[in-house]
PDB file of C-alpha atoms in Angstrom:
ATOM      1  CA  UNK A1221       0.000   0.000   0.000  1.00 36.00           C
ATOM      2  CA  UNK A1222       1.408   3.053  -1.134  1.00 37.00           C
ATOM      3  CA  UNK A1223       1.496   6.348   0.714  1.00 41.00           C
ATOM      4  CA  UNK A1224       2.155   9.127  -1.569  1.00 40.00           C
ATOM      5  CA  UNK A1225       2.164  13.234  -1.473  1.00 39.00           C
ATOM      6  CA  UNK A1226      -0.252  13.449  -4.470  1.00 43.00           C
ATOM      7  CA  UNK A1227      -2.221  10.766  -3.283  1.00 43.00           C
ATOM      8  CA  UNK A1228      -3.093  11.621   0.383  1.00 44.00           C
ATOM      9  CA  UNK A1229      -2.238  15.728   0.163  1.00 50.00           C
ATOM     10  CA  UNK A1230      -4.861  16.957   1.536  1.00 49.00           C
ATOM     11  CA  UNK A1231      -6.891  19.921  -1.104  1.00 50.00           C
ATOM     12  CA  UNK A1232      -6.637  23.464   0.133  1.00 39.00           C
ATOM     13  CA  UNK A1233      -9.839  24.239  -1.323  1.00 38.00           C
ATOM     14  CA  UNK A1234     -11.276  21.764   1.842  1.00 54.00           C
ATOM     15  CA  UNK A1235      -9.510  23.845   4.277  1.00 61.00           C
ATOM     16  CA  UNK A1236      -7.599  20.864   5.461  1.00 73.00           C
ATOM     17  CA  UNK A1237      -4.088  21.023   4.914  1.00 84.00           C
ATOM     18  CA  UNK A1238      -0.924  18.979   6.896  1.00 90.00           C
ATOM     19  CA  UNK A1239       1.786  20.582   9.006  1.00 94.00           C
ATOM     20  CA  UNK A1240       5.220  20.027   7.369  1.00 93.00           C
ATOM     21  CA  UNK A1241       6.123  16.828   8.802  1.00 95.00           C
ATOM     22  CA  UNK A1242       2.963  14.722   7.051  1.00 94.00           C
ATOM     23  CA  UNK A1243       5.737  14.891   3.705  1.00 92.00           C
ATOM     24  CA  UNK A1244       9.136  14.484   5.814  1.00 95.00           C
ATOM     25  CA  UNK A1245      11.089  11.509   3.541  1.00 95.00           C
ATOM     26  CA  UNK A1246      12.082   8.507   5.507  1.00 96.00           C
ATOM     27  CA  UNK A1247      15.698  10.219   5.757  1.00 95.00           C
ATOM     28  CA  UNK A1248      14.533  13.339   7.257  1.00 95.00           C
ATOM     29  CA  UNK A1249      12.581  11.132  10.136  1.00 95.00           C
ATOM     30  CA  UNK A1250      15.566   8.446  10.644  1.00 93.00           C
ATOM     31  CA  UNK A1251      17.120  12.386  11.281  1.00 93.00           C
ATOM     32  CA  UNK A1252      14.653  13.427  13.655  1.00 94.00           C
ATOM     33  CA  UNK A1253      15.610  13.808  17.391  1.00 94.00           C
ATOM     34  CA  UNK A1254      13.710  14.481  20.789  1.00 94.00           C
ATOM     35  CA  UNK A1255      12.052  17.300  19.457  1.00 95.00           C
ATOM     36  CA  UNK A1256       9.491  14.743  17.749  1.00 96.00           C
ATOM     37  CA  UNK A1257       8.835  13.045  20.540  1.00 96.00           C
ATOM     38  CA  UNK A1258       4.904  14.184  20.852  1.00 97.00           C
ATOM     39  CA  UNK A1259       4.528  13.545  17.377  1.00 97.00           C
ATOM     40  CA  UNK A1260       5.689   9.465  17.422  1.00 96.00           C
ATOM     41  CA  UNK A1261       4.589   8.623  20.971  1.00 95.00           C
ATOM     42  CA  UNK A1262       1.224  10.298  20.544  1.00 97.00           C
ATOM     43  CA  UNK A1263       0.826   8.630  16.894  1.00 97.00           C
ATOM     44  CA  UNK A1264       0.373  12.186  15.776  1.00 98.00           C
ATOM     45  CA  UNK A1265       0.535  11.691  11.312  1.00 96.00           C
ATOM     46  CA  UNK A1266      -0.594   9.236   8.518  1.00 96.00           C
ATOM     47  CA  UNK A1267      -2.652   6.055   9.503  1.00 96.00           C
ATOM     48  CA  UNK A1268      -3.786   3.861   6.719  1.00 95.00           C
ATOM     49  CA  UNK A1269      -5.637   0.635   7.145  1.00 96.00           C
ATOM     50  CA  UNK A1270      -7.756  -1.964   6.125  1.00 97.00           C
ATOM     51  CA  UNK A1271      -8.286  -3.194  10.031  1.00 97.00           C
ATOM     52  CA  UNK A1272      -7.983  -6.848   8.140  1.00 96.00           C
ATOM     53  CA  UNK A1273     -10.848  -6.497   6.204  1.00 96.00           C
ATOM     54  CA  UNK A1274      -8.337  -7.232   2.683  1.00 94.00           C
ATOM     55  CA  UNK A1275     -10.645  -4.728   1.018  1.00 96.00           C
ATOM     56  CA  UNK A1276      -9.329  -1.262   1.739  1.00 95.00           C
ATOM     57  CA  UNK A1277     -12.469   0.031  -0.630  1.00 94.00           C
ATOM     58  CA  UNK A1278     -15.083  -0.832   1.362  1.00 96.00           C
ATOM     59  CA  UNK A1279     -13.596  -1.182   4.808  1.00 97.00           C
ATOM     60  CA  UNK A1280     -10.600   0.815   5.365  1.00 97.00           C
ATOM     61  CA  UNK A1281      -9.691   4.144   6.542  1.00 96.00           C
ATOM     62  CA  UNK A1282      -7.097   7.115   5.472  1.00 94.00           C
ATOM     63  CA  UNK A1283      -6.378   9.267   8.390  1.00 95.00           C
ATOM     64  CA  UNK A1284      -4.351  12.121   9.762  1.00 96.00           C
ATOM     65  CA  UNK A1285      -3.808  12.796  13.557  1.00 97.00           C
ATOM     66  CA  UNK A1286      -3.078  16.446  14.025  1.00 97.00           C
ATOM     67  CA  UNK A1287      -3.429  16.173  18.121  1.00 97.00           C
ATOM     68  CA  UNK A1288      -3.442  13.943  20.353  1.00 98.00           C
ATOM     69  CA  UNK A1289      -2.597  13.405  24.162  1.00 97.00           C
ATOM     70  CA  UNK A1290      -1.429  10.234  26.806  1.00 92.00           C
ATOM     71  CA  UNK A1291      -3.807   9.493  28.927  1.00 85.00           C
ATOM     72  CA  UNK A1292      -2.071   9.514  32.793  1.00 83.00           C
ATOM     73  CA  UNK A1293       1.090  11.358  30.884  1.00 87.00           C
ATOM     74  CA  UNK A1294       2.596  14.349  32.670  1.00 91.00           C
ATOM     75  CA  UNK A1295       4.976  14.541  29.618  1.00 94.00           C
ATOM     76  CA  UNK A1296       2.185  14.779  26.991  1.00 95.00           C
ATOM     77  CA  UNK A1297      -0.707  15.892  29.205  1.00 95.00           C
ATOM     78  CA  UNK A1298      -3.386  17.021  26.490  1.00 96.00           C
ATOM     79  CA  UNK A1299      -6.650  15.667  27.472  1.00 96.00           C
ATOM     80  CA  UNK A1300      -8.022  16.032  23.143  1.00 97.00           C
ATOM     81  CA  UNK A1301      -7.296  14.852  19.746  1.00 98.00           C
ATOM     82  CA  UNK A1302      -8.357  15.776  16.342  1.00 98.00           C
ATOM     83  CA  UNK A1303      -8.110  14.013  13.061  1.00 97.00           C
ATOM     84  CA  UNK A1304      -8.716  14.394   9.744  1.00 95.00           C
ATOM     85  CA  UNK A1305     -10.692  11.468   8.041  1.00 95.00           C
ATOM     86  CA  UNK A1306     -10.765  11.367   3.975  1.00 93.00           C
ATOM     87  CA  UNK A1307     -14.357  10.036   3.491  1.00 93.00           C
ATOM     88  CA  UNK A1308     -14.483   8.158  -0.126  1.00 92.00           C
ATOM     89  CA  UNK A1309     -17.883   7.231  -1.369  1.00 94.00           C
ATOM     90  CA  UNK A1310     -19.087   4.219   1.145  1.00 95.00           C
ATOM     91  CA  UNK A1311     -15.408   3.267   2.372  1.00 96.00           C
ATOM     92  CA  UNK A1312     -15.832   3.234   5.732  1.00 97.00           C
ATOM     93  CA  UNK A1313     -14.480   1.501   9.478  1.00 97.00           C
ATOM     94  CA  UNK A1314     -15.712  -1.640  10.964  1.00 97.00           C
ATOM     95  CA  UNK A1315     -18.982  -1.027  12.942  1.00 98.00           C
ATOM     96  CA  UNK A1316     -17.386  -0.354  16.654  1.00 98.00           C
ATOM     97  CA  UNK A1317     -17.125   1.970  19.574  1.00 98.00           C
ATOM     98  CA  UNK A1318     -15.437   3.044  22.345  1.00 98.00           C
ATOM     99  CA  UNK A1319     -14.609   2.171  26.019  1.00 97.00           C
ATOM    100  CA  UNK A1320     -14.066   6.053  27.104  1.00 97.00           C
ATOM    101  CA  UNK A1321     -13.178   8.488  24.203  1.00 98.00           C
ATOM    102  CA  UNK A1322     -16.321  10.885  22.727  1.00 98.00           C
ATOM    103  CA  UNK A1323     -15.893  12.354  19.663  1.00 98.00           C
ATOM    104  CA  UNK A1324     -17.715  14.342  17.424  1.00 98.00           C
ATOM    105  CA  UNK A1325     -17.487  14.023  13.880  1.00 98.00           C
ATOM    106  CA  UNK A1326     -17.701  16.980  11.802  1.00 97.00           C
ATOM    107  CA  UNK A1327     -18.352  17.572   7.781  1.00 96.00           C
ATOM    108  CA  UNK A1328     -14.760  19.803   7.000  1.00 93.00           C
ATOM    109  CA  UNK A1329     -15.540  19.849   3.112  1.00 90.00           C
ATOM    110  CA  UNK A1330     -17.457  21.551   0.743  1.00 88.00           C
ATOM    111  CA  UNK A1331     -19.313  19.253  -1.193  1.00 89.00           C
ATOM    112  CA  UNK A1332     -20.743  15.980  -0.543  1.00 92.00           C
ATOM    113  CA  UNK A1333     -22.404  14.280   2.149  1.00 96.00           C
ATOM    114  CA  UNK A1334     -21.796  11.915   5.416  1.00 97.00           C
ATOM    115  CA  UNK A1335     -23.964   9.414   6.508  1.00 98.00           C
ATOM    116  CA  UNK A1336     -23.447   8.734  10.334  1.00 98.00           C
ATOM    117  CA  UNK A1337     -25.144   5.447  11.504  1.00 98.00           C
ATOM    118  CA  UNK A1338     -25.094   5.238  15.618  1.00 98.00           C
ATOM    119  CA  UNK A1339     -26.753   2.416  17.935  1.00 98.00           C
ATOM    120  CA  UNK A1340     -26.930   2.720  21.468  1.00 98.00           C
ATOM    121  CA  UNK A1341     -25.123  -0.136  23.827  1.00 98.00           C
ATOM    122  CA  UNK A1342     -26.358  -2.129  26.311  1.00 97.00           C
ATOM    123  CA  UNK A1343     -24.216  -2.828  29.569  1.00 94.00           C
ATOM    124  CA  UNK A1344     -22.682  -5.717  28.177  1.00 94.00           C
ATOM    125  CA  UNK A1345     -21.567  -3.941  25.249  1.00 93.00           C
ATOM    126  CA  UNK A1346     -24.058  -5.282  22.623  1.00 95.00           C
ATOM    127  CA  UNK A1347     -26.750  -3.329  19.984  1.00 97.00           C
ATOM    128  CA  UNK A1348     -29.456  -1.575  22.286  1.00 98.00           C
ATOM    129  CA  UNK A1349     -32.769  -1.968  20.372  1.00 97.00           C
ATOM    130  CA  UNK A1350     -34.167   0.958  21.954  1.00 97.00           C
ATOM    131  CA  UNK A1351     -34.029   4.652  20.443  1.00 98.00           C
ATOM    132  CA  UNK A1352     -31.621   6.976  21.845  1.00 97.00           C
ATOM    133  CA  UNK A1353     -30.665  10.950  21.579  1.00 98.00           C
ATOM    134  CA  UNK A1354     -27.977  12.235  20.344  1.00 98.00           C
ATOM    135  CA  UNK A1355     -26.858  15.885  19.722  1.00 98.00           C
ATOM    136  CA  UNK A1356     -26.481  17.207  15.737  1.00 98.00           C
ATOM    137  CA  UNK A1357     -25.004  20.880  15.975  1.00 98.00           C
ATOM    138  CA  UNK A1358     -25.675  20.928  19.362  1.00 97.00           C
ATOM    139  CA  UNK A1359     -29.304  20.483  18.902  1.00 98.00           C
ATOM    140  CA  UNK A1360     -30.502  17.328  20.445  1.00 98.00           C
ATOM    141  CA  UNK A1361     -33.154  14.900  18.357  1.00 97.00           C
ATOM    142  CA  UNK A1362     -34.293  11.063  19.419  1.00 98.00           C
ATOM    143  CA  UNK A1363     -33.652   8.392  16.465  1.00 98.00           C
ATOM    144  CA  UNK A1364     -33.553   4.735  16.116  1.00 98.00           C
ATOM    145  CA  UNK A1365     -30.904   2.747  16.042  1.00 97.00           C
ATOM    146  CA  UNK A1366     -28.620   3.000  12.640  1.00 97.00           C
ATOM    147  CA  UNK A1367     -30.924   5.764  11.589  1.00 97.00           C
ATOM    148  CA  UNK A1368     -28.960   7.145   8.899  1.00 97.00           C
ATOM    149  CA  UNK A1369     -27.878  10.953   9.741  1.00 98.00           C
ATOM    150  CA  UNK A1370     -26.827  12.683   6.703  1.00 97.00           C
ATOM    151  CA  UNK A1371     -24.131  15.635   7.715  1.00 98.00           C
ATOM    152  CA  UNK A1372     -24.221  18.402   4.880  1.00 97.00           C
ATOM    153  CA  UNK A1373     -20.872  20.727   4.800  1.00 95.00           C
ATOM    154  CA  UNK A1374     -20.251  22.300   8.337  1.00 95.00           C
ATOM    155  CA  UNK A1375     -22.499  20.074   9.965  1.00 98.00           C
ATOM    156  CA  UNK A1376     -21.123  17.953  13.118  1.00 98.00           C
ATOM    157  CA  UNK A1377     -23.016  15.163  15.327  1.00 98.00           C
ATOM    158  CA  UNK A1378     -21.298  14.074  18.953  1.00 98.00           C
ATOM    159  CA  UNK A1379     -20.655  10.224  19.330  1.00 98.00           C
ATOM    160  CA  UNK A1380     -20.830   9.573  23.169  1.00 98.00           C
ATOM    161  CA  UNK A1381     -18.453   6.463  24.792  1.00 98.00           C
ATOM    162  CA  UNK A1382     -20.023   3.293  23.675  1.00 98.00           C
ATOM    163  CA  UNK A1383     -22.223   4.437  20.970  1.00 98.00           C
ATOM    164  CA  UNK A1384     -21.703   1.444  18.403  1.00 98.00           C
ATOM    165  CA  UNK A1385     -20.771   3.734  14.627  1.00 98.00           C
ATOM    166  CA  UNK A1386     -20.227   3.779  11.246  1.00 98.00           C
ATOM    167  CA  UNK A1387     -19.960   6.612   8.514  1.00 98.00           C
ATOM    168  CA  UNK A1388     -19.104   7.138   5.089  1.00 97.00           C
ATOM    169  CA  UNK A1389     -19.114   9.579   1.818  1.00 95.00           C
ATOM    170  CA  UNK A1390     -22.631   9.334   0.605  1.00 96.00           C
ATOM    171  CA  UNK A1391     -22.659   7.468  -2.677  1.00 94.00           C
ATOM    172  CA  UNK A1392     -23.282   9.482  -5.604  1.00 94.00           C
ATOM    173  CA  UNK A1393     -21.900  12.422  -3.780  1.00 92.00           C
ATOM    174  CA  UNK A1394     -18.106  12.393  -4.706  1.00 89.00           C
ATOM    175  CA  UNK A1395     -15.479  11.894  -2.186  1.00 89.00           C
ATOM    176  CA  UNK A1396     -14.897  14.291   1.013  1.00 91.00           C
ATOM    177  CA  UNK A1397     -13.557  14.727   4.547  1.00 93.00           C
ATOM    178  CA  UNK A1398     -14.128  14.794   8.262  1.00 95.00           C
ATOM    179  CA  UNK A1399     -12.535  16.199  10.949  1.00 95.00           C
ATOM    180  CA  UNK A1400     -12.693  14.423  14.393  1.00 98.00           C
ATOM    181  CA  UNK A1401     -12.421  16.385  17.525  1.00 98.00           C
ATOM    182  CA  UNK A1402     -12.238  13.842  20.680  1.00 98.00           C
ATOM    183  CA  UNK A1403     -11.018  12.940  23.948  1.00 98.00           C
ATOM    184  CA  UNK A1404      -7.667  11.728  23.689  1.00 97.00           C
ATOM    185  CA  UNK A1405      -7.581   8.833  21.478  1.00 97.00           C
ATOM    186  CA  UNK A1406      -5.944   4.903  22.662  1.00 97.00           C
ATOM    187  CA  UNK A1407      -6.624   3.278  19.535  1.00 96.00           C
ATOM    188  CA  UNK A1408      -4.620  -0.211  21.276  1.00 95.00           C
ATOM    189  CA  UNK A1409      -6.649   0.145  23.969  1.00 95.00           C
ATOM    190  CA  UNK A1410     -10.215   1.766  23.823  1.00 97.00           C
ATOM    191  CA  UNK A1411     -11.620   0.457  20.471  1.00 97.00           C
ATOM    192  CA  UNK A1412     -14.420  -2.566  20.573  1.00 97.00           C
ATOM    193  CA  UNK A1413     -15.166  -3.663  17.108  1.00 97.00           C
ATOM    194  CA  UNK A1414     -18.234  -5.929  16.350  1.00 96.00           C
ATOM    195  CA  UNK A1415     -16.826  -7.900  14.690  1.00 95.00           C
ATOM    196  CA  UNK A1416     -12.893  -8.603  14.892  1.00 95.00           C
ATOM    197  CA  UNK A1417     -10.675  -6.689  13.263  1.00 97.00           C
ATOM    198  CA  UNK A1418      -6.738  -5.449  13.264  1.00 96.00           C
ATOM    199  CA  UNK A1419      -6.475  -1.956  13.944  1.00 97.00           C
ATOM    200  CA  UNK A1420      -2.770  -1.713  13.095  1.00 96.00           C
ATOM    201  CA  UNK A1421      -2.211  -4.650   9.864  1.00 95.00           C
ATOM    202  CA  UNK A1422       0.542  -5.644   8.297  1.00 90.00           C
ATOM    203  CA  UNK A1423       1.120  -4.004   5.271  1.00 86.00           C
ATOM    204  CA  UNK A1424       2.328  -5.616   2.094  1.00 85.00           C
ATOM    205  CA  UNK A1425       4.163  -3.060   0.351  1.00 82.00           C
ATOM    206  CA  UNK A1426       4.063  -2.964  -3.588  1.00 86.00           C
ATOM    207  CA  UNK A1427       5.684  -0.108  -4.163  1.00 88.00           C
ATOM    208  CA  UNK A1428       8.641   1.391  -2.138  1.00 90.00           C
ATOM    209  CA  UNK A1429       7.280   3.205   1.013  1.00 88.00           C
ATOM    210  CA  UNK A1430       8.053   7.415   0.767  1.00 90.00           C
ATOM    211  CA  UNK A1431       6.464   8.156   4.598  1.00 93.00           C
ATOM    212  CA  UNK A1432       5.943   6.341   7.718  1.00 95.00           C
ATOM    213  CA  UNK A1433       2.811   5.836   9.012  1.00 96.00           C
ATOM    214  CA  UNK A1434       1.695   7.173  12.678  1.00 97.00           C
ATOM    215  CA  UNK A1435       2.648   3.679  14.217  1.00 96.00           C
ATOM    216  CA  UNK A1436       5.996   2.888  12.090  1.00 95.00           C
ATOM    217  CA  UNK A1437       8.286   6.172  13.096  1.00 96.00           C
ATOM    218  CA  UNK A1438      11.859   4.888  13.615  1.00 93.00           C
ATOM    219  CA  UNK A1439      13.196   4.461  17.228  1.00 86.00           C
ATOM    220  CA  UNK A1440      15.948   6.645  17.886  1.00 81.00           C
ATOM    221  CA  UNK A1441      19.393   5.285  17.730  1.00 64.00           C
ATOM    222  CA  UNK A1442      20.357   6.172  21.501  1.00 64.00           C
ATOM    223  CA  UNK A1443      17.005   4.487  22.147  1.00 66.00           C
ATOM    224  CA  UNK A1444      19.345   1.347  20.922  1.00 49.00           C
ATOM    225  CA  UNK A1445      21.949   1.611  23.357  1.00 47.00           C
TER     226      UNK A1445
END
């Protein structure tokens, strides 16, 4: 799987664009000293992934951490995260949710649509049958569970801690993007998927690799001493 500038750049015209170090070269990070610390021990960058699923069309995800904290770290004590999600047409993660973050999930582009499907969880973790509220824009409404909720351009809906999800690009819509503003985010240790998946896979690489992904930084060499 290949991760490429023109590929992944993110389009001004969304309003989402990288800091400098989403296009460092694999030579500029095997340079890279304490300063980067936050950025690999916080998986701040690229994270692409299939969680397993062998079909990276349908159930896959291209991400960008921007921010993110540790929880119970005085070094990196920021209690948020935020992410930028592309959003092809119907690509989307496995159906899960999670033990402790809330996020909300936010429309960043200017065309397209996202359909958000939540269900409510019972205490043992499984699909509530029972309609639930949730908050779009702040604004709270009651739905059913995996009611669709469409999110036009600028539109946002809050995903509370164990709310089972799902969302996507609306097909027919063209491709677009999502920002995700959350607690701090433990994806080895807070995700519950449905059914099971790998959140971190092994990639088999096809082409040679020009960036490291958000899990794959280099360990520094006095770290080898």
């Amino acid at each position: 799987m290949l991760v490429s500038n023109e590929r992944f750049k993110f389009s001004p015209i969304r309003g989402c664009i990288c800091p400098p170090y989403a296009y460092w070269s694999l030579d500029q990070w095997c340079e890279a000293g304490r300063e980067c610390d936050e950025i690999r021990r916080c998986m701040l960058g690229w994270d692409v992934t299939d969680f397993g699923s062998g079909d990276f069309g349908r159930i896959g995800r291209t991400l960008f951490t921007l921010r993110n904290g540790r929880s119970g770290s005085d070094e990196f004590p920021k209690t948020y995260a935020e992410k930028f999600i592309l959003d092809p047409e119907g690509q989307r993660a496995p159906a899960h949710y999670h033990r402790s973050k809330r996020e909300d999930i936010i429309h960043r582009g200017k065309t397209g649509a996202i359909v958000v499907e939540l269900t409510a969880t019972n205490s043992d973790g499984s699909a509530s049958d029972k309609p639930f509220r949730v908050h779009v824009d702040g604004m709270a409404r009651m739905i059913e569970p995996r009611e669709p909720i469409r999110l036009s351009p600028g539109q946002s809906v809050e995903i509370p801690p164990r709310t089972i999800h799902q969302f996507w690009g609306e097909e027919g819509r063209g491709a677009t993007v999502s920002g995700e503003v959350s607690s701090v985010c433990d994806d080895w240790n807070d995700n519950c998927f449905l059914v099971p998946s790998t959140r971190f896979p092994e990639i088999d690489e096809d082409e040679p690799r020009r960036h490291f992904l958000c899990h794959e930084y280099p360990v520094l060499r006095e770290d080898l001493t």
